[in-house]
Coordinates of C-alpha atoms in Angstrom, one line a residue:
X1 CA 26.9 -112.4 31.2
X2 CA 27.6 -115.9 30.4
X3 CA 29.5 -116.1 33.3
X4 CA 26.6 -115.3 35.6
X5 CA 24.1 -117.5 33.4
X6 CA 26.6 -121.0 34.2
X7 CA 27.1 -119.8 37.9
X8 CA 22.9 -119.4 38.1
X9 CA 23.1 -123.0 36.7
X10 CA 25.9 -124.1 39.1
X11 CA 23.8 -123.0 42.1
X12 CA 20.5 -124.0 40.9
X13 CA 22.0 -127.5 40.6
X14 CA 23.0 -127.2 44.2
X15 CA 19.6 -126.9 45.7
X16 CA 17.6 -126.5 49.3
X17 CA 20.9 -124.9 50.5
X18 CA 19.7 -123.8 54.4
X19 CA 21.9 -122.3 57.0
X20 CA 23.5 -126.4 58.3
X21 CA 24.3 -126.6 54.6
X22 CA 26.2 -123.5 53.1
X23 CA 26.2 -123.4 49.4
X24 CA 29.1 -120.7 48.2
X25 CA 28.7 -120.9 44.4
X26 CA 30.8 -118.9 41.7
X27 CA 30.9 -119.2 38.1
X28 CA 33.4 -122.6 37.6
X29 CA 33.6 -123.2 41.0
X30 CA 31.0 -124.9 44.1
X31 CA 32.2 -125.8 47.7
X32 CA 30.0 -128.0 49.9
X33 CA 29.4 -128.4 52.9
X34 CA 28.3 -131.3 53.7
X35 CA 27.1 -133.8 56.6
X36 CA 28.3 -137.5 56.5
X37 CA 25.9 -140.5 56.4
X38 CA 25.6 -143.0 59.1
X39 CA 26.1 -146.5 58.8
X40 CA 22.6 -148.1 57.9
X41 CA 22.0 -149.4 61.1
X42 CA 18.1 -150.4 62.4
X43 CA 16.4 -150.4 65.2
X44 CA 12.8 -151.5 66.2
X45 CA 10.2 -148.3 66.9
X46 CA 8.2 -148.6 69.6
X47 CA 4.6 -149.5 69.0
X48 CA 2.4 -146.9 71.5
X49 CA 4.4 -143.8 71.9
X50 CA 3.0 -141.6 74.1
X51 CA 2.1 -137.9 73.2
X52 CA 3.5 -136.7 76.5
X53 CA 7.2 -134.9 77.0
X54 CA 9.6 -137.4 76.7
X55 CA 12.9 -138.4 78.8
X56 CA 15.4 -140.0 76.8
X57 CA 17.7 -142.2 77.9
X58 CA 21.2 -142.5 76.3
X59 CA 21.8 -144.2 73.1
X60 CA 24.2 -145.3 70.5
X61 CA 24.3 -142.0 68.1
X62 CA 24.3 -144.0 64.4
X63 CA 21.6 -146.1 65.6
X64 CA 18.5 -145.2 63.4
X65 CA 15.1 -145.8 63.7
X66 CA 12.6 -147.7 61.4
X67 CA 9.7 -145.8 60.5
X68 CA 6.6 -147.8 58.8
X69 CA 6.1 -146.8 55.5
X70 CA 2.4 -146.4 53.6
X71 CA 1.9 -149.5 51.5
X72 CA -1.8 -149.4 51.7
X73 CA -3.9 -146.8 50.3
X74 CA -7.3 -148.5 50.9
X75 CA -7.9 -146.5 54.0
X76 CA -7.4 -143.6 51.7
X77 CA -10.0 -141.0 50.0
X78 CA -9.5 -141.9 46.1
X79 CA -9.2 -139.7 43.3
X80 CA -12.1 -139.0 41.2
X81 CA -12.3 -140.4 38.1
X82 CA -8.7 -140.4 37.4
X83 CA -8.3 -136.9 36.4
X84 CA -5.5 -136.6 38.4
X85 CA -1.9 -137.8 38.4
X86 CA -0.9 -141.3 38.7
X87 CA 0.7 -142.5 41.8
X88 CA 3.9 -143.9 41.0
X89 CA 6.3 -143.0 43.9
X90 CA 4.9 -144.9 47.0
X91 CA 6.0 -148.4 45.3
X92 CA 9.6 -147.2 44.4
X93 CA 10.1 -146.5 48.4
X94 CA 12.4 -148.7 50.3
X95 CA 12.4 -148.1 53.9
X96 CA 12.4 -144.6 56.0
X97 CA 14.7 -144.1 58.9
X98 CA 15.7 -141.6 61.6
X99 CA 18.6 -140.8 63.4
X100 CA 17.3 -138.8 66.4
X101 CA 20.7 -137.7 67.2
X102 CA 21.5 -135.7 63.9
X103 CA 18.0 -135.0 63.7
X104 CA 17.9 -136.8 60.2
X105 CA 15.6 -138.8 58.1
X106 CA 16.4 -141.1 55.3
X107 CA 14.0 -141.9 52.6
X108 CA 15.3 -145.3 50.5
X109 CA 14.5 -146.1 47.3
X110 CA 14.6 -149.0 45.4
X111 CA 17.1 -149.9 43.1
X112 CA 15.5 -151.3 40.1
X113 CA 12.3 -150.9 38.0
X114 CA 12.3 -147.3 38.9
X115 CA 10.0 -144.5 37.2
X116 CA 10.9 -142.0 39.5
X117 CA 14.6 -141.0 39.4
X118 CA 14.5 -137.6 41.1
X119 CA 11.6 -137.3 43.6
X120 CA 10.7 -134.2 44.8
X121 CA 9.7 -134.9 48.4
X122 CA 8.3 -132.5 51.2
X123 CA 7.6 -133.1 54.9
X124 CA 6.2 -131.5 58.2
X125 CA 6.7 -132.1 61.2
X126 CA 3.5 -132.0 63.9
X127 CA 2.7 -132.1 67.6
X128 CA 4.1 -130.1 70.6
X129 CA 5.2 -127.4 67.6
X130 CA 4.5 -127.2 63.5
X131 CA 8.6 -127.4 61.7
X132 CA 8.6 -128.0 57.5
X133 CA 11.6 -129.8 57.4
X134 CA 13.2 -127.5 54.3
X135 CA 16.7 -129.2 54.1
X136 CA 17.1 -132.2 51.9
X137 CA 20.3 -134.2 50.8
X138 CA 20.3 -136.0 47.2
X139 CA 22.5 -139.6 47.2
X140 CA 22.3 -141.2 43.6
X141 CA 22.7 -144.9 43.4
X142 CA 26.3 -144.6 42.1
X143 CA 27.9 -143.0 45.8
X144 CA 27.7 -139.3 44.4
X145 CA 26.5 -136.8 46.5
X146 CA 24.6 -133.4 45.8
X147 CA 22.9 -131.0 48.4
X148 CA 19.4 -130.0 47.9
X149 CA 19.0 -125.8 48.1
X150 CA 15.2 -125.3 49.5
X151 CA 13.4 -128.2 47.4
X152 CA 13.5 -126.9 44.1
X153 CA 15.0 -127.9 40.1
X154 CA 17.5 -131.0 39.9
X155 CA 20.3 -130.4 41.5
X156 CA 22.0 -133.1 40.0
X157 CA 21.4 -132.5 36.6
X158 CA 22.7 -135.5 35.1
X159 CA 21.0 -139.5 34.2
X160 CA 22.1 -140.7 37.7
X161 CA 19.1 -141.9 39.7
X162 CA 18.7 -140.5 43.2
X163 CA 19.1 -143.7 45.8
X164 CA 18.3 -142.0 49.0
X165 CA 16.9 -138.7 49.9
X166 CA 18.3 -137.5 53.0
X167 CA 15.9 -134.7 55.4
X168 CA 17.6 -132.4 57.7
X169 CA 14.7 -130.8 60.4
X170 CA 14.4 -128.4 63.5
X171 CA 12.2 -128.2 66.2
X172 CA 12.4 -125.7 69.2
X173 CA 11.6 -128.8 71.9
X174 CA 12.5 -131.8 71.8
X175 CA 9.3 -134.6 72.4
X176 CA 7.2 -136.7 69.8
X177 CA 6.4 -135.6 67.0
X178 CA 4.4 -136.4 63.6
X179 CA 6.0 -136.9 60.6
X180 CA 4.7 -137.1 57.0
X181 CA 6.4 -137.3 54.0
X182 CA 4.6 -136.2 50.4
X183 CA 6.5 -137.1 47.2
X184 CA 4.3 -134.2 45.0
X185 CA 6.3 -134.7 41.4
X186 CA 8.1 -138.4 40.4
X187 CA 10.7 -136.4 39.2
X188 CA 11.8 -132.7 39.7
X189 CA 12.0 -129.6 37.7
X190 CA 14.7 -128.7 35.6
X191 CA 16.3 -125.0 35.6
X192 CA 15.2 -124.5 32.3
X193 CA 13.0 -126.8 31.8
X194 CA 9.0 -126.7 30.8
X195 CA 6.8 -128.1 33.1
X196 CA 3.5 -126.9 32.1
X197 CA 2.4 -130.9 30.9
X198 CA 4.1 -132.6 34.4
X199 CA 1.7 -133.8 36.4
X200 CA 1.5 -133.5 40.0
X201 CA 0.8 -137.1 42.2
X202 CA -2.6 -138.2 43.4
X203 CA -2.6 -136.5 46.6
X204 CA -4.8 -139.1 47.4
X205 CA -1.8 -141.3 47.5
X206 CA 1.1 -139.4 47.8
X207 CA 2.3 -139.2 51.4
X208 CA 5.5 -142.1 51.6
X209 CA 4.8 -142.1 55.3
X210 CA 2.5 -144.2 57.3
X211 CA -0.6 -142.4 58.6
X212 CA 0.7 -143.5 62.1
X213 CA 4.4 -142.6 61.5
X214 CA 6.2 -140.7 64.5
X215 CA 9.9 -140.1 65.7
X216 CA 11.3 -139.1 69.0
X217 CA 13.3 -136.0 68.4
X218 CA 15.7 -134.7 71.0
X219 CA 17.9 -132.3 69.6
X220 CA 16.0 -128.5 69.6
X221 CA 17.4 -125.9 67.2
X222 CA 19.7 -123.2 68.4
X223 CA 18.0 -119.6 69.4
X224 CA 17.7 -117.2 66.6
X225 CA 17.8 -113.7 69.3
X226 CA 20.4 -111.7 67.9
X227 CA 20.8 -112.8 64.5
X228 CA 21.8 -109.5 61.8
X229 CA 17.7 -108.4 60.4
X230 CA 19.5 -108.6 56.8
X231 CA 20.6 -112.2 57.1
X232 CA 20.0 -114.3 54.1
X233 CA 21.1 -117.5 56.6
X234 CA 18.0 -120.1 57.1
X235 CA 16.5 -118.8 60.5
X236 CA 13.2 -119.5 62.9
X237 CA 12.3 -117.0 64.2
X238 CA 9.4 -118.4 65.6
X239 CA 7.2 -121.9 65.3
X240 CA 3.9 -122.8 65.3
X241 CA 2.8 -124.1 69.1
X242 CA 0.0 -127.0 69.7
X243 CA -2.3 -124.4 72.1
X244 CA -5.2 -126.5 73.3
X245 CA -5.4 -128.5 76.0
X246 CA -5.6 -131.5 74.3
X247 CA -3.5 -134.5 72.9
X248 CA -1.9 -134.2 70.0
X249 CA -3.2 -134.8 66.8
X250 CA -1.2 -135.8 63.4
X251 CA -0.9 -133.0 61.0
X252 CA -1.8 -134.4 57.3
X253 CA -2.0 -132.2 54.2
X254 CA -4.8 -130.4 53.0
X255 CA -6.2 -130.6 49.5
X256 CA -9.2 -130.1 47.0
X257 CA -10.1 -132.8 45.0
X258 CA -11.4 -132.8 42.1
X259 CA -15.5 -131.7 41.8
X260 CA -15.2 -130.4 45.1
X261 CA -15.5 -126.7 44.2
X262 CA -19.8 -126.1 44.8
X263 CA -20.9 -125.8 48.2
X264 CA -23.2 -129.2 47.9
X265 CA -20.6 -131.6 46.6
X266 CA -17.8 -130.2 50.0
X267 CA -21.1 -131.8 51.8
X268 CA -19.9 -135.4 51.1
X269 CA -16.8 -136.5 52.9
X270 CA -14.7 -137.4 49.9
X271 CA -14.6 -133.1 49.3
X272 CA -15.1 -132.4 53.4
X273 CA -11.8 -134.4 54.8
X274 CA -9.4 -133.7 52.5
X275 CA -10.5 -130.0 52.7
X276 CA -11.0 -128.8 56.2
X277 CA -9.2 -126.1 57.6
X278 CA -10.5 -127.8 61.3
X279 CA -7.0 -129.2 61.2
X280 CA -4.6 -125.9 61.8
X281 CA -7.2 -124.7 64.8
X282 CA -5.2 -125.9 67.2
X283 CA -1.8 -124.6 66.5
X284 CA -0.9 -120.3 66.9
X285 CA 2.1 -118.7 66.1
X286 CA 5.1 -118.2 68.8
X287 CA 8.5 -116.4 68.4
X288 CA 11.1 -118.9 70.1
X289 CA 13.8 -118.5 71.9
X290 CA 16.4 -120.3 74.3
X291 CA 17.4 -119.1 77.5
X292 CA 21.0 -120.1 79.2
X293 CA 19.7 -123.8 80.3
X294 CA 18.3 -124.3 76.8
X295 CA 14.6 -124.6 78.5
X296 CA 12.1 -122.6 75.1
X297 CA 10.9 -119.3 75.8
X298 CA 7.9 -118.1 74.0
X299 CA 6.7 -114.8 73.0
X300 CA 2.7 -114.6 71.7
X301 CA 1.9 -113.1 68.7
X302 CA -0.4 -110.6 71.1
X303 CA 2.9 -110.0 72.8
X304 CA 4.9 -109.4 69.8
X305 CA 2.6 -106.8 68.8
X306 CA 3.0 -104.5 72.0
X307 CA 6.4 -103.8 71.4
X308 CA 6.0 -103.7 67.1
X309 CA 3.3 -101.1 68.4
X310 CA 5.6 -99.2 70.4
X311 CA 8.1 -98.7 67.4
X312 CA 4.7 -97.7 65.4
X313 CA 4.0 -94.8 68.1
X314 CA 7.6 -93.7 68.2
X315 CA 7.1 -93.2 64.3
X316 CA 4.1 -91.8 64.5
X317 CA 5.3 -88.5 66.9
X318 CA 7.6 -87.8 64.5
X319 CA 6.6 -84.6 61.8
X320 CA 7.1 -86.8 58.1
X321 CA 4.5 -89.6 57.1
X322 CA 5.8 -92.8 56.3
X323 CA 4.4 -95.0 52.9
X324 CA 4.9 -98.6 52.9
X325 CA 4.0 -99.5 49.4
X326 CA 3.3 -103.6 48.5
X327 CA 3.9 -103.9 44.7
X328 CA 2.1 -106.8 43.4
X329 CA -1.1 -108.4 42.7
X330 CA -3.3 -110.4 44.9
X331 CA -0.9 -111.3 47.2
X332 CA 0.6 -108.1 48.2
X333 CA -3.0 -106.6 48.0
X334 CA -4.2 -108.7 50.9
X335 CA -0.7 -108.2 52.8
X336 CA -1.7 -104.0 52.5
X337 CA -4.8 -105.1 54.0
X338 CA -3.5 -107.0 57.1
X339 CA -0.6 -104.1 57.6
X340 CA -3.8 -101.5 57.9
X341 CA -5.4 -103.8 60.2
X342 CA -2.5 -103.4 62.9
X343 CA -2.0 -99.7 62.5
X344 CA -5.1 -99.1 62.9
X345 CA -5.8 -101.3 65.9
X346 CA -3.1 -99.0 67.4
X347 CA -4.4 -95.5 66.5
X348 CA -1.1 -95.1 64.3
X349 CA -2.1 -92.5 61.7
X350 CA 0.9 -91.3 59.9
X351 CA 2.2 -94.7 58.7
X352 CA 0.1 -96.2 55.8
X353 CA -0.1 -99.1 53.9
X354 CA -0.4 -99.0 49.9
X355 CA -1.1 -101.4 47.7
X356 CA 0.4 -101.0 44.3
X357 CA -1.0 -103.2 41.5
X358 CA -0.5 -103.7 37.8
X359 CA 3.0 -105.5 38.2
X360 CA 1.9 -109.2 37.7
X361 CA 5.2 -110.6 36.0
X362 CA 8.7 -109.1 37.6
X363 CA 9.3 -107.9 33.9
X364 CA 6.9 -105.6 34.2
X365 CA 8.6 -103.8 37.0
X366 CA 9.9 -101.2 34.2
X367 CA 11.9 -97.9 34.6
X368 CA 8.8 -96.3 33.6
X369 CA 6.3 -98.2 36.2
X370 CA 9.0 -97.7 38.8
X371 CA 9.1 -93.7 38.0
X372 CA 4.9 -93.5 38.2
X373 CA 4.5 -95.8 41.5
X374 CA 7.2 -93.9 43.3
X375 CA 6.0 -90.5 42.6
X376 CA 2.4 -91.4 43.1
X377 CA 2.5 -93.3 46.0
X378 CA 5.5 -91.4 47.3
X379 CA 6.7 -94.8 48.6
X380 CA 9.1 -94.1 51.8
X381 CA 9.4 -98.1 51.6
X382 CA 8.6 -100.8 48.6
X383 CA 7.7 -104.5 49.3
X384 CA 7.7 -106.4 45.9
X385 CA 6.7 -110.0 45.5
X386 CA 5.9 -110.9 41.9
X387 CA 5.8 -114.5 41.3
X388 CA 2.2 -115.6 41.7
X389 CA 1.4 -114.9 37.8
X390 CA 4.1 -116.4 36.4
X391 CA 3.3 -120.1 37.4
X392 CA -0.7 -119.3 37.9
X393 CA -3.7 -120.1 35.3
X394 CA -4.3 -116.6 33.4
X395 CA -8.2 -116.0 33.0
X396 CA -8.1 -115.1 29.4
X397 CA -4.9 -115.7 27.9
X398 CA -2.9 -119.0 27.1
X399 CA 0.3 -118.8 28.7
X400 CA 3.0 -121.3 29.8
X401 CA 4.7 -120.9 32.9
X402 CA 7.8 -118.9 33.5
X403 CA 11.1 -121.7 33.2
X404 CA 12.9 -120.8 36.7
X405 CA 16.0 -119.5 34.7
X406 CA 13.8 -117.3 32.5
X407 CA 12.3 -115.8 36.0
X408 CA 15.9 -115.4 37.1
X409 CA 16.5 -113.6 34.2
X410 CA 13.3 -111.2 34.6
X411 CA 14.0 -110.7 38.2
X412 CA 17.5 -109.7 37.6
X413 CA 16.5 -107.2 35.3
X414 CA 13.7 -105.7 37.8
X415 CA 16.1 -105.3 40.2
X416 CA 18.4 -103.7 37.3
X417 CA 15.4 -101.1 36.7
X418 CA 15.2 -100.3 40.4
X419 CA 18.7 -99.6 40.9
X420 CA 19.3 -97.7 37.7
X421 CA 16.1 -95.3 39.1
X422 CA 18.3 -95.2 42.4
X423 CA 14.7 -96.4 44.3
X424 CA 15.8 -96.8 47.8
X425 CA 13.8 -98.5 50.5
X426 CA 13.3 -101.5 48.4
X427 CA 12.7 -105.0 49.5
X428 CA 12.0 -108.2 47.5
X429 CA 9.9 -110.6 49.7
X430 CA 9.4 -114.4 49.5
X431 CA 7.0 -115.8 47.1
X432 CA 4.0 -117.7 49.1
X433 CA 3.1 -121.2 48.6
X434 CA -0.2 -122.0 47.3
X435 CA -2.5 -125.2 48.7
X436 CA -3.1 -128.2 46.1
X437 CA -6.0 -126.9 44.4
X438 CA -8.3 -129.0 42.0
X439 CA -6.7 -126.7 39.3
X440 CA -2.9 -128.0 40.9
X441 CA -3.8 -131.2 40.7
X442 CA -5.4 -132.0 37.7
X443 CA -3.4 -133.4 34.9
X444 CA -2.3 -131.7 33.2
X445 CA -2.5 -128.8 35.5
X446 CA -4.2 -125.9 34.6
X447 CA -2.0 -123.9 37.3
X448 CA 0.9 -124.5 38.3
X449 CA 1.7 -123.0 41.7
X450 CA 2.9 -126.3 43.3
X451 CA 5.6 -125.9 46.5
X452 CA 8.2 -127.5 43.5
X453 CA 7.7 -124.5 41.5
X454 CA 7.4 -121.7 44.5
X455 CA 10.4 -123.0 45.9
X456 CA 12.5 -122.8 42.1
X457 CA 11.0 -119.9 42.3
X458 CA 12.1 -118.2 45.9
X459 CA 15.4 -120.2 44.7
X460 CA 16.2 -117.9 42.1
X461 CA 15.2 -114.4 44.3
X462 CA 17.4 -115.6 47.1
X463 CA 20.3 -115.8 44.3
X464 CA 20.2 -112.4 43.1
X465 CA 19.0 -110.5 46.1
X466 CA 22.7 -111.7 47.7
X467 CA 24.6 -111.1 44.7
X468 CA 22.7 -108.2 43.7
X469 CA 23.1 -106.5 47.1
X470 CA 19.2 -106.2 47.9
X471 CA 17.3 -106.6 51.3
X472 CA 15.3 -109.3 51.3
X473 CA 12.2 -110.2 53.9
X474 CA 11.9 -114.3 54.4
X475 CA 8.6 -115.2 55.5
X476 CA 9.2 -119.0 54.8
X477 CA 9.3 -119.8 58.6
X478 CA 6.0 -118.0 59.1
X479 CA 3.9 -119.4 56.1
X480 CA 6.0 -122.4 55.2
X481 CA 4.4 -124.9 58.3
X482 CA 0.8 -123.5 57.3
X483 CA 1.3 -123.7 53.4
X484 CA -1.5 -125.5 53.0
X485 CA -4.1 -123.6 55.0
X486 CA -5.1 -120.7 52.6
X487 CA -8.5 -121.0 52.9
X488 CA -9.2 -120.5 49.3
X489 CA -6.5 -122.5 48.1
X490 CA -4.3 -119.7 47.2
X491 CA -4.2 -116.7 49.5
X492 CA -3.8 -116.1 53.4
X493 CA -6.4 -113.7 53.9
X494 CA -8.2 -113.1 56.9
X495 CA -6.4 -115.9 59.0
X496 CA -3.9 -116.1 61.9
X497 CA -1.3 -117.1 58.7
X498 CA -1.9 -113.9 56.9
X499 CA -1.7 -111.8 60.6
X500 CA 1.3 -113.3 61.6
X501 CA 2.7 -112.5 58.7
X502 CA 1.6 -108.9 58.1
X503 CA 3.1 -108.3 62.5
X504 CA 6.9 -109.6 61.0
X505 CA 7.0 -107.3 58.0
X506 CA 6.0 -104.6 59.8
X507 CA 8.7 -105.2 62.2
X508 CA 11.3 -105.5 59.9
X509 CA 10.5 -101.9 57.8
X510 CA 9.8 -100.1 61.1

C-alpha cells in the first residue's frame, strides 16, 4: 500500500505525460522520455501574416521565432471591484518563442523578483482548426528538467523555480494559426495539497500572449485510423474545423465576470464580450485523418453518425435489449440525454440510455449502490464520471475540495467495489472541464472547477484505470478545444460540444 501511495506521488510529480512524452512510473523508479531544447536562437516575425494557406520555404530547424508578448492590459475589460485575483504572472514573463519545426513553444520567465515559481499555463491554438496544446515541459532555473503529465499538480515538487515552460502542440494542417497563452494559477497545485483559499488570476489579465500573437506551423500530427479503441496513448481523433467562408478570427477565452449573472447587467459590454458564445459559431467538429500523400481527410460529424447508426441498427435486430447506464450527476444526466437524442433520431428502440444519479463523490460508488443500480437498471454497459462534486460549490453544506491524492484514493476504491461485485461492462470516462465562472474566479473561489484541478483530477483516473486494468473513454480531444463554451458555465448541454460528444461514446460501447 505504501508502495502504491509513493509511486501515485512519483507519477503525479511527472505531469501532462501525452503520447510524444511517455511517462512509465513504478514505485522507486521513473524513466523519461524526453525532447531536447534548442539553442535560444531568435528570429524576427513577420508583421502582416496572412490568414491564407501558407508555402513554406526551407529554414534552419533551431531557428525560433519571437512572439510579442502582452505588456499592456489597457485595451483590456477590467475586473470589477477587485474581487478577483490579482494578476501577478504577466510581469514575471520573459519572452515567448516558437520553433515551427518541432512544433514547440517556449514561455521564459524572468529570473529575479519572482512571485510565481510554478505557473500553471494553458494554451489553444485557433484558425484553419481548434488544437489545446495539452503537453507542457517544466525547466527550473537550476538546468533540471521535469515533464509536465496533462497540466496538473507540481511535478517538480521541490523549492526550485520553474525558468521556462516548454509547450508541445498538434494540428492536423499545417497554415497560420492563433495562439494564446493563459497563466490561470501563479503557482500549481500540490498532490496533496489544499487549494480551497488559491486564487485564480484576473482573467481579465491573464493571457501571456499578445492579443495579435500568431505562429506559422508546418508540421501536422500523424493519423489516428487504426489506433487499438482501449488505448490510454494521447490521440485526436478528430479537431475542430474553421467552417464558414470567412477569414479567420483569433480564438480568446471565454469568461464571466463578476456581477454579470442577471440578464440586465450581460447588457453592458464589460459582461457581453467576455461572455459570448458568438465566438465558437464558426468552428464544427471533424474526425481527421491522413491519406498516403499526407493531404487531411475529413469525416462530418453528420457523416460519422451514418455509420455509428448502422452499428445501432445491427444491434437493434438482434432479440436482447441493450442498457447503457451513465452513473453520475449533472454531467452524465445531460450525456443520457444527448445518447437518447441519436437513437431516437434513428428509430433505434431496443438500445436505451439511463441515467443513474445519487453517486456525487466516487466514494459513494459502494458495493451496496453498485448491487441496487445494476439490478435496477439492469445495466448491459456503465459509464461513470464522478468528479464534478468533489471540486464544485455544495448548495447547503460547507465542504473543502477533494486533495487530488485523496480522490485517487476514493477512485481506487470505487473501482475496488466494482471489481469485487464482478460488474462487467464498466467504463470510467474523463472528467469535463468547466468555463471560468464568476464563482471560479472570485477570490477566494467559491468553486473550484478550474482546468488546474480537472486536469489533477483526470490525472489521477488515467493512473488507476491502467494499472487497475479498467476501460477508459477519453473525451479530452472532443471537449478540451471547446472547454470554455458550456453555455452556462458548467455543462455542455444542448450544443454541438455536448453532440459530438454523446456520437463518440456511443461509438465506442456499440
Amino acid at each position: 500500500e505504501g508502495g502504491t501511495i509513493i509511486s501515485v506521488i512519483e507519477m503525479f510529480i511527472n505531469r501532462r505525460c501525452r503520447a510524444i512524452a511517455v511517462v512509465f512510473c513504478y514505485s522507486g523508479m521513473i524513466l523519461h522520455f524526453m525532447r531536447g531544447l534548442d539553442n535560444n536562437v531568435t528570429a524576427k516575425m513577420e508583421k502582416n501574416p496572412s490568414t491564407k494557406k501558407i508555402d513554406f520555404p526551407p529554414a534552419v530547424e533551431s531557428i525560433p521565432v519571437n512572439i510579442k508578448v502582452e505588456k499592456n492590459s489597457s485595451n483590456l475589460i477590467q475586473s470589477h471591484e477587485s474581487i478577483t485575483g490579482p494578476s501577478r504572472l504577466l510581469s514575471e514573463v520573459e519572452s515567448i518563442s516558437h520553433f515551427p519545426y518541432e512544433s514547440k513553444i517556449s514561455v521564459k520567465f524572468k529570473r529575479g523578483g519572482r512571485l510565481c515559481f510554478k505557473p500553471y499555463l494553458t494554451g489553444r491554438l485557433s484558425g484553419p482548426y481548434l488544437s489545446q496544446i495539452t503537453r507542457w515541459e517544466e525547466v527550473t532555473l537550476n538546468g533540471g528538467h521535469g515533464i509536465a503529465t496533462y497540466q496538473a499538480g507540481n511535478h517538480i515538487e521541490n523549492n526550485s523555480t520553474v525558468g521556462e515552460i516548454i509547450a508541445y502542440y498538434e494540428v492536423p494542417e499545417a497554415g497560420h494559426y492563433f495562439l494564446e497563452i493563459i497563466g490561470i494559477l501563479c503557482n500549481d497545485i500540490g498532490i496533496n495539497e489544499r487549494y480551497e483559499g488559491k486564487c485564480l488570476e484576473d482573467p481579465a489579465n491573464h493571457r501571456i500572449t499578445h492579443m495579435s500573437a500568431s505562429i506559422n506551423a508546418v508540421k501536422v500530427s500523424s493519423s489516428t485510423y487504426g489506433r487499438s479503441r482501449e488505448s490510454l496513448r494521447d490521440h485526436r481523433d478528430g479537431y475542430w474545423k474553421w467552417s464558414i467562408n470567412s477569414p479567420f478570427e483569433p480564438l480568446f477565452t471565454r469568461y464571466q465576470p463578476i456581477g454579470c449573472r442577471n440578464e440586465t447587467d450581460k447588457l453592458d459590454s464589460r459582461c457581453s464580450v467576455p461572455m459570448t458564445l458568438k465566438r465558437f459559431e464558426p468552428y464544427q467538429f471533424y474526425y481527421v485523418g491522413h491519406t498516403r500523400d499526407n493531404s487531411v481527410k475529413t469525416i462530418s460529424v453528420d457523416r460519422r453518425a451514418s455509420i455509428v447508426k448502422s452499428q445501432a441498427l445491427v444491434e437493434n435486430r438482434a432479440d436482447e435489449n441493450i442498457n447503457l447506464c451513465f452513473v453520475g450527476q449533472s454531467h452524465a444526466r445531460e450525456m443520457a440525454r444527448e445518447i437518447r437524442l441519436w437513437l431516437e433520431s434513428w428509430n433505434v428502440t431496443n438500445i436505451s440510455a439511463k441515467h443513474v444519479d445519487r453517486a456525487r463523490y466516487p466514494n459513494e460508488v459502494t458495493k451496496s449502490y453498485i448491487q441496487e443500480y445494476t439490478t435496477k437498471f439492469k445495466c448491459s454497459k456503465s459509464i461513470i464520471a464522478a468528479g464534478q462534486w468533489s471540486a464544485a460549490k455544495l448548495p447547503v453544506i460547507k465542504k473543502p475540495p477533494t486533495t487530488f491524492l485523496k480522490y485517487y484514493g476514493e477512485v481506487r476504491e470505487m473501482i475496488q467495489n466494482l471489481k469485487a461485485m464482478n460488474t462487467t461492462g464498466v467504463y470510467l470516462r474523463s472528467i469535463h472541464y468547466n468555463a471560468l465562472g464568476d464563482v471560479k474566479i472570485k477570490c477566494p473561489p467559491e468553486d473550484w472547477r478550474s482546468p488546474p484541478v480537472i486536469d489533477g483530477f483526470n490525472r489521477m483516473i488515467r493512473i488507476l484505470v491502467e494499472t487497475m486494468d479498467v476501460p477508459f473513454i477519453d473525451t479530452n480531444f472532443i471537449i478540451g478545444p471547446m472547454w470554455d463554451s458550456g453555455g452556462d458555465f458548467c455543462h455542455y448541454r444542448n450544443d454541438k460540444a455536448a453532440r459530438a460528444e454523446a456520437l463518440y461514446i456511443l461509438s465506442r460501447l456499440l
